Amino acid sequence: MQENGRILSVILNKVKHQAKPGVSTLELAEYAHGEILKAGAESAFLGYRDFPGVICISLNDEVVHGIPSSARVLRPGDLLKIDIGIRRNGFYADMAETIFLGATPPSEIESLLQITNRALMAGIRNLLPGNTLGKVSQSMQEVIETGGLSVVKRFVGHGIGRRLHEKPPVPNFGTPEQGPRLKAGMVLAIEPIATFGDPEIAIKQDGWTAITVSGALSAHFEHTVAITPQGPRILTSTCQAG
Ligand code: MG
């Protein structure tokens, strides 16, 4: 899973650099597919519950599960959420990042990105043997709400391993009394999603794409993380110890 995570982080990084104004989200997905296959992996999302895309690309008020399309051409100022899952040698890895298309994001967007990423890191820091999962959830909620944003509660992280979505669900909100106790050897996909104001979401006509009802922008960051006796180890990273 560590090797898969490293491979996935390299792929996501490459896809990020292909994301430029004038490129369609389908072109981006096709590029991603080439890289996934070259790595000896397969897309975890294509065909998952009949999802029609290789990766998820969600723009602006789209929250998650956007379907790549030739009709969606990237424009300067777009807020792009790239979510990629792969399967290789029987194990899954899952990762997402949000990027702003343009030189300098407006300060509001910059703080949305920073706060959501900080929430992810707070959650990861709490992935310690003996902690409750609720402590992880609470730490993410706290960062997001202290930052003046709201948690999109409809979507949660998950266990990951021989299946893409395993138990337990990992909510991005909660209290320390909740959830199972964490143990070394667990691997979880941690994925906070934050937005401005009302976090209610709706699903578009395509049956997949989640959007904010208010039309507000949202951000999503995800890592696949292993819990070790020494603490959390981010698997979806290019710089790994041991
Ligand atoms: Mg996930």
mmCIF file of C-alpha atoms and ligand atoms in Angstrom:
data_model
loop_
_atom_site.group_PDB
_atom_site.id
_atom_site.type_symbol
_atom_site.label_atom_id
_atom_site.label_comp_id
_atom_site.label_asym_id
_atom_site.label_seq_id
_atom_site.Cartn_x
_atom_site.Cartn_y
_atom_site.Cartn_z
ATOM 1 C CA MET A 1 0.000 0.000 0.000
ATOM 2 C CA GLN A 2 2.958 2.285 0.647
ATOM 3 C CA GLU A 3 4.267 1.697 -2.863
ATOM 4 C CA ASN A 4 0.785 2.281 -4.290
ATOM 5 C CA GLY A 5 0.472 5.488 -2.319
ATOM 6 C CA ARG A 6 3.800 6.751 -3.601
ATOM 7 C CA ILE A 7 2.806 5.897 -7.182
ATOM 8 C CA LEU A 8 -0.527 7.672 -6.765
ATOM 9 C CA SER A 9 1.057 10.825 -5.367
ATOM 10 C CA VAL A 10 3.402 10.987 -8.355
ATOM 11 C CA ILE A 11 0.451 10.555 -10.741
ATOM 12 C CA LEU A 12 -1.652 13.215 -9.030
ATOM 13 C CA ASN A 13 1.251 15.615 -9.131
ATOM 14 C CA LYS A 14 1.688 15.044 -12.862
ATOM 15 C CA VAL A 15 -2.037 15.489 -13.519
ATOM 16 C CA LYS A 16 -1.974 18.734 -11.526
ATOM 17 C CA HIS A 17 0.694 20.102 -13.833
ATOM 18 C CA GLN A 18 -1.418 19.267 -16.894
ATOM 19 C CA ALA A 19 -4.325 21.278 -15.504
ATOM 20 C CA LYS A 20 -4.219 24.517 -17.474
ATOM 21 C CA PRO A 21 -6.764 26.836 -19.029
ATOM 22 C CA GLY A 22 -7.973 25.424 -22.361
ATOM 23 C CA VAL A 23 -7.635 21.773 -21.289
ATOM 24 C CA SER A 24 -10.890 19.840 -20.869
ATOM 25 C CA THR A 25 -11.512 17.748 -17.791
ATOM 26 C CA LEU A 26 -11.829 14.702 -20.070
ATOM 27 C CA GLU A 27 -8.360 15.354 -21.510
ATOM 28 C CA LEU A 28 -7.049 15.547 -17.977
ATOM 29 C CA ALA A 29 -8.710 12.243 -17.100
ATOM 30 C CA GLU A 30 -7.310 10.585 -20.221
ATOM 31 C CA TYR A 31 -3.846 11.790 -19.310
ATOM 32 C CA ALA A 32 -4.360 10.392 -15.802
ATOM 33 C CA HIS A 33 -5.485 7.062 -17.251
ATOM 34 C CA GLY A 34 -2.297 6.788 -19.296
ATOM 35 C CA GLU A 35 -0.199 7.397 -16.195
ATOM 36 C CA ILE A 36 -2.231 4.935 -14.087
ATOM 37 C CA LEU A 37 -1.838 2.165 -16.673
ATOM 38 C CA LYS A 38 1.868 2.934 -17.182
ATOM 39 C CA ALA A 39 2.346 2.368 -13.451
ATOM 40 C CA GLY A 40 0.793 -1.089 -13.722
ATOM 41 C CA ALA A 41 -2.299 0.056 -11.865
ATOM 42 C CA GLU A 42 -5.962 0.528 -12.711
ATOM 43 C CA SER A 43 -8.479 3.232 -11.930
ATOM 44 C CA ALA A 44 -10.339 2.561 -8.699
ATOM 45 C CA PHE A 45 -13.224 4.806 -9.726
ATOM 46 C CA LEU A 46 -13.977 3.764 -13.317
ATOM 47 C CA GLY A 47 -17.036 1.511 -13.113
ATOM 48 C CA TYR A 48 -17.291 1.822 -9.324
ATOM 49 C CA ARG A 49 -21.062 1.690 -8.833
ATOM 50 C CA ASP A 50 -21.086 2.496 -12.566
ATOM 51 C CA PHE A 51 -19.140 5.746 -12.194
ATOM 52 C CA PRO A 52 -18.256 6.666 -15.803
ATOM 53 C CA GLY A 53 -14.966 8.508 -15.221
ATOM 54 C CA VAL A 54 -11.355 7.430 -14.663
ATOM 55 C CA ILE A 55 -10.891 10.110 -11.997
ATOM 56 C CA CYS A 56 -13.158 12.678 -10.350
ATOM 57 C CA ILE A 57 -12.734 16.303 -11.382
ATOM 58 C CA SER A 58 -14.993 18.805 -9.658
ATOM 59 C CA LEU A 59 -14.955 22.509 -10.511
ATOM 60 C CA ASN A 60 -15.807 25.485 -8.318
ATOM 61 C CA ASP A 61 -19.205 24.899 -6.641
ATOM 62 C CA GLU A 62 -18.928 21.202 -7.488
ATOM 63 C CA VAL A 63 -17.889 19.479 -4.273
ATOM 64 C CA VAL A 64 -16.927 15.928 -5.260
ATOM 65 C CA HIS A 65 -17.595 13.187 -7.857
ATOM 66 C CA GLY A 66 -17.456 15.440 -10.918
ATOM 67 C CA ILE A 67 -17.437 13.409 -14.150
ATOM 68 C CA PRO A 68 -14.683 14.307 -16.642
ATOM 69 C CA SER A 69 -16.169 15.790 -19.810
ATOM 70 C CA SER A 70 -14.938 17.174 -23.121
ATOM 71 C CA ALA A 71 -17.439 20.004 -22.648
ATOM 72 C CA ARG A 72 -15.811 21.186 -19.415
ATOM 73 C CA VAL A 73 -12.857 23.285 -20.475
ATOM 74 C CA LEU A 74 -10.712 24.722 -17.689
ATOM 75 C CA ARG A 75 -10.615 28.497 -17.373
ATOM 76 C CA PRO A 76 -8.386 30.868 -15.441
ATOM 77 C CA GLY A 77 -9.737 31.286 -11.934
ATOM 78 C CA ASP A 78 -11.276 27.815 -11.738
ATOM 79 C CA LEU A 79 -11.007 25.976 -8.441
ATOM 80 C CA LEU A 80 -10.233 22.419 -9.416
ATOM 81 C CA LYS A 81 -10.640 19.361 -7.229
ATOM 82 C CA ILE A 82 -8.756 16.330 -8.506
ATOM 83 C CA ASP A 83 -9.566 13.012 -6.800
ATOM 84 C CA ILE A 84 -7.770 9.853 -7.950
ATOM 85 C CA GLY A 85 -8.017 6.289 -6.746
ATOM 86 C CA ILE A 86 -5.897 3.405 -7.988
ATOM 87 C CA ARG A 87 -5.753 -0.339 -7.479
ATOM 88 C CA ARG A 88 -2.506 -2.225 -7.898
ATOM 89 C CA ASN A 89 -1.494 -5.700 -6.739
ATOM 90 C CA GLY A 90 -4.876 -6.055 -5.038
ATOM 91 C CA PHE A 91 -4.635 -2.926 -2.884
ATOM 92 C CA TYR A 92 -6.140 0.529 -3.185
ATOM 93 C CA ALA A 93 -4.871 4.070 -2.660
ATOM 94 C CA ASP A 94 -6.986 7.238 -2.689
ATOM 95 C CA MET A 95 -5.919 10.892 -2.811
ATOM 96 C CA ALA A 96 -7.386 14.313 -3.615
ATOM 97 C CA GLU A 97 -6.146 17.854 -3.938
ATOM 98 C CA THR A 98 -7.701 21.221 -4.699
ATOM 99 C CA ILE A 99 -5.851 23.717 -6.855
ATOM 100 C CA PHE A 100 -6.531 27.227 -8.093
ATOM 101 C CA LEU A 101 -5.950 27.837 -11.794
ATOM 102 C CA GLY A 102 -4.041 31.063 -11.961
ATOM 103 C CA ALA A 103 -1.074 32.866 -10.500
ATOM 104 C CA THR A 104 -2.411 34.148 -7.189
ATOM 105 C CA PRO A 105 -5.696 33.019 -5.706
ATOM 106 C CA PRO A 106 -7.931 35.685 -4.157
ATOM 107 C CA SER A 107 -7.367 35.749 -0.394
ATOM 108 C CA GLU A 108 -10.742 34.116 0.291
ATOM 109 C CA ILE A 109 -9.804 31.125 -1.867
ATOM 110 C CA GLU A 110 -6.297 31.008 -0.448
ATOM 111 C CA SER A 111 -7.707 30.687 3.056
ATOM 112 C CA LEU A 112 -10.263 28.060 1.949
ATOM 113 C CA LEU A 113 -7.387 25.970 0.597
ATOM 114 C CA GLN A 114 -5.128 26.523 3.578
ATOM 115 C CA ILE A 115 -7.774 25.807 6.193
ATOM 116 C CA THR A 116 -9.006 22.635 4.492
ATOM 117 C CA ASN A 117 -5.449 21.382 4.091
ATOM 118 C CA ARG A 118 -4.723 22.241 7.710
ATOM 119 C CA ALA A 119 -7.799 20.256 8.742
ATOM 120 C CA LEU A 120 -6.445 17.257 6.843
ATOM 121 C CA MET A 121 -3.096 17.568 8.617
ATOM 122 C CA ALA A 122 -4.790 17.954 12.029
ATOM 123 C CA GLY A 123 -6.779 14.784 11.389
ATOM 124 C CA ILE A 124 -3.649 12.926 10.326
ATOM 125 C CA ARG A 125 -1.708 14.042 13.420
ATOM 126 C CA ASN A 126 -4.406 12.409 15.556
ATOM 127 C CA LEU A 127 -4.111 9.039 13.821
ATOM 128 C CA LEU A 128 -2.401 7.486 16.813
ATOM 129 C CA PRO A 129 -2.912 4.019 18.292
ATOM 130 C CA GLY A 130 -5.290 4.337 21.242
ATOM 131 C CA ASN A 131 -6.991 7.539 20.057
ATOM 132 C CA THR A 132 -10.671 7.347 19.222
ATOM 133 C CA LEU A 133 -11.658 8.028 15.639
ATOM 134 C CA GLY A 134 -13.900 10.764 17.065
ATOM 135 C CA LYS A 135 -10.809 12.660 18.126
ATOM 136 C CA VAL A 136 -9.606 12.659 14.521
ATOM 137 C CA SER A 137 -13.024 13.829 13.345
ATOM 138 C CA GLN A 138 -13.244 16.536 15.978
ATOM 139 C CA SER A 139 -9.805 17.910 15.163
ATOM 140 C CA MET A 140 -10.788 18.390 11.521
ATOM 141 C CA GLN A 141 -14.115 20.028 12.392
ATOM 142 C CA GLU A 142 -12.377 22.353 14.816
ATOM 143 C CA VAL A 143 -9.870 23.634 12.262
ATOM 144 C CA ILE A 144 -12.570 24.182 9.641
ATOM 145 C CA GLU A 145 -15.046 25.920 11.946
ATOM 146 C CA THR A 146 -12.428 27.995 13.754
ATOM 147 C CA GLY A 147 -11.365 29.145 10.290
ATOM 148 C CA GLY A 148 -14.894 30.439 9.676
ATOM 149 C CA LEU A 149 -15.819 27.679 7.239
ATOM 150 C CA SER A 150 -18.280 24.796 7.441
ATOM 151 C CA VAL A 151 -17.833 21.061 7.127
ATOM 152 C CA VAL A 152 -19.621 19.364 4.237
ATOM 153 C CA LYS A 153 -21.026 16.500 6.277
ATOM 154 C CA ARG A 154 -22.559 14.414 3.526
ATOM 155 C CA PHE A 155 -19.205 12.893 2.532
ATOM 156 C CA VAL A 156 -16.788 11.128 4.836
ATOM 157 C CA GLY A 157 -13.429 9.401 4.724
ATOM 158 C CA HIS A 158 -13.087 5.648 5.004
ATOM 159 C CA GLY A 159 -10.977 2.653 5.709
ATOM 160 C CA ILE A 160 -9.073 1.449 2.651
ATOM 161 C CA GLY A 161 -7.182 -1.707 1.763
ATOM 162 C CA ARG A 162 -8.248 -4.595 -0.420
ATOM 163 C CA ARG A 163 -11.391 -2.565 -1.056
ATOM 164 C CA LEU A 164 -11.711 1.117 -1.900
ATOM 165 C CA HIS A 165 -14.213 1.827 0.859
ATOM 166 C CA GLU A 166 -13.820 -0.193 4.031
ATOM 167 C CA LYS A 167 -14.957 0.292 7.593
ATOM 168 C CA PRO A 168 -14.820 2.501 9.504
ATOM 169 C CA PRO A 169 -16.358 5.628 7.976
ATOM 170 C CA VAL A 170 -14.290 8.685 8.955
ATOM 171 C CA PRO A 171 -16.574 11.700 9.464
ATOM 172 C CA ASN A 172 -15.043 15.171 9.280
ATOM 173 C CA PHE A 173 -16.975 16.170 12.403
ATOM 174 C CA GLY A 174 -17.663 14.596 15.769
ATOM 175 C CA THR A 175 -16.641 14.335 19.395
ATOM 176 C CA PRO A 176 -13.784 12.416 21.081
ATOM 177 C CA GLU A 177 -16.203 9.933 22.692
ATOM 178 C CA GLN A 178 -17.301 8.669 19.290
ATOM 179 C CA GLY A 179 -15.980 5.964 17.040
ATOM 180 C CA PRO A 180 -13.697 2.966 17.434
ATOM 181 C CA ARG A 181 -10.230 3.093 18.981
ATOM 182 C CA LEU A 182 -7.446 3.276 16.461
ATOM 183 C CA LYS A 183 -4.867 0.511 16.198
ATOM 184 C CA ALA A 184 -1.540 0.179 14.469
ATOM 185 C CA GLY A 185 -2.027 -1.483 11.103
ATOM 186 C CA MET A 186 -5.209 0.380 10.199
ATOM 187 C CA VAL A 187 -5.138 2.336 6.948
ATOM 188 C CA LEU A 188 -7.597 5.186 6.484
ATOM 189 C CA ALA A 189 -8.430 7.664 3.732
ATOM 190 C CA ILE A 190 -8.819 11.017 5.487
ATOM 191 C CA GLU A 191 -10.644 13.607 3.399
ATOM 192 C CA PRO A 192 -12.063 16.817 4.852
ATOM 193 C CA ILE A 193 -14.309 18.936 2.627
ATOM 194 C CA ALA A 194 -15.029 22.549 3.546
ATOM 195 C CA THR A 195 -17.122 25.367 2.136
ATOM 196 C CA PHE A 196 -18.311 28.879 2.955
ATOM 197 C CA GLY A 197 -21.590 29.149 4.849
ATOM 198 C CA ASP A 198 -24.375 26.659 4.222
ATOM 199 C CA PRO A 199 -22.832 23.188 3.699
ATOM 200 C CA GLU A 200 -25.941 21.674 2.144
ATOM 201 C CA ILE A 201 -25.281 19.854 -1.121
ATOM 202 C CA ALA A 202 -27.355 18.603 -4.040
ATOM 203 C CA ILE A 203 -26.641 16.037 -6.754
ATOM 204 C CA LYS A 204 -26.663 17.154 -10.388
ATOM 205 C CA GLN A 205 -28.728 15.553 -13.150
ATOM 206 C CA ASP A 206 -25.817 13.266 -14.047
ATOM 207 C CA GLY A 207 -26.531 11.360 -10.818
ATOM 208 C CA TRP A 208 -23.002 11.872 -9.466
ATOM 209 C CA THR A 209 -21.735 15.425 -9.272
ATOM 210 C CA ALA A 210 -22.304 16.956 -5.845
ATOM 211 C CA ILE A 211 -22.671 20.748 -5.769
ATOM 212 C CA THR A 212 -23.235 23.234 -2.983
ATOM 213 C CA VAL A 213 -26.851 24.392 -2.965
ATOM 214 C CA SER A 214 -25.674 27.930 -2.192
ATOM 215 C CA GLY A 215 -23.280 27.936 -5.146
ATOM 216 C CA ALA A 216 -20.326 28.543 -2.821
ATOM 217 C CA LEU A 217 -16.862 27.221 -3.604
ATOM 218 C CA SER A 218 -15.574 24.190 -1.741
ATOM 219 C CA ALA A 219 -12.218 22.510 -1.153
ATOM 220 C CA HIS A 220 -11.264 18.857 -0.658
ATOM 221 C CA PHE A 221 -7.922 17.326 0.349
ATOM 222 C CA GLU A 222 -7.318 13.630 0.894
ATOM 223 C CA HIS A 223 -4.484 11.336 1.918
ATOM 224 C CA THR A 224 -4.298 7.581 2.461
ATOM 225 C CA VAL A 225 -2.605 7.148 5.832
ATOM 226 C CA ALA A 226 -1.326 4.101 7.724
ATOM 227 C CA ILE A 227 -1.367 4.032 11.512
ATOM 228 C CA THR A 228 1.919 2.635 12.823
ATOM 229 C CA PRO A 229 3.130 2.102 16.406
ATOM 230 C CA GLN A 230 5.255 5.243 15.861
ATOM 231 C CA GLY A 231 2.268 7.262 14.606
ATOM 232 C CA PRO A 232 0.698 8.188 11.275
ATOM 233 C CA ARG A 233 2.479 7.519 8.008
ATOM 234 C CA ILE A 234 1.118 9.301 4.928
ATOM 235 C CA LEU A 235 1.211 6.709 2.160
ATOM 236 C CA THR A 236 0.134 9.044 -0.641
ATOM 237 C CA SER A 237 3.364 10.971 -0.489
ATOM 238 C CA THR A 238 6.522 11.074 -2.549
ATOM 239 C CA CYS A 239 8.702 11.587 0.512
ATOM 240 C CA GLN A 240 8.344 8.562 2.737
ATOM 241 C CA ALA A 241 10.431 7.403 5.615
ATOM 242 C CA GLY A 242 11.345 3.720 5.813
HETATM 243 MG MG MG B 1 -11.745 8.695 -0.608
#
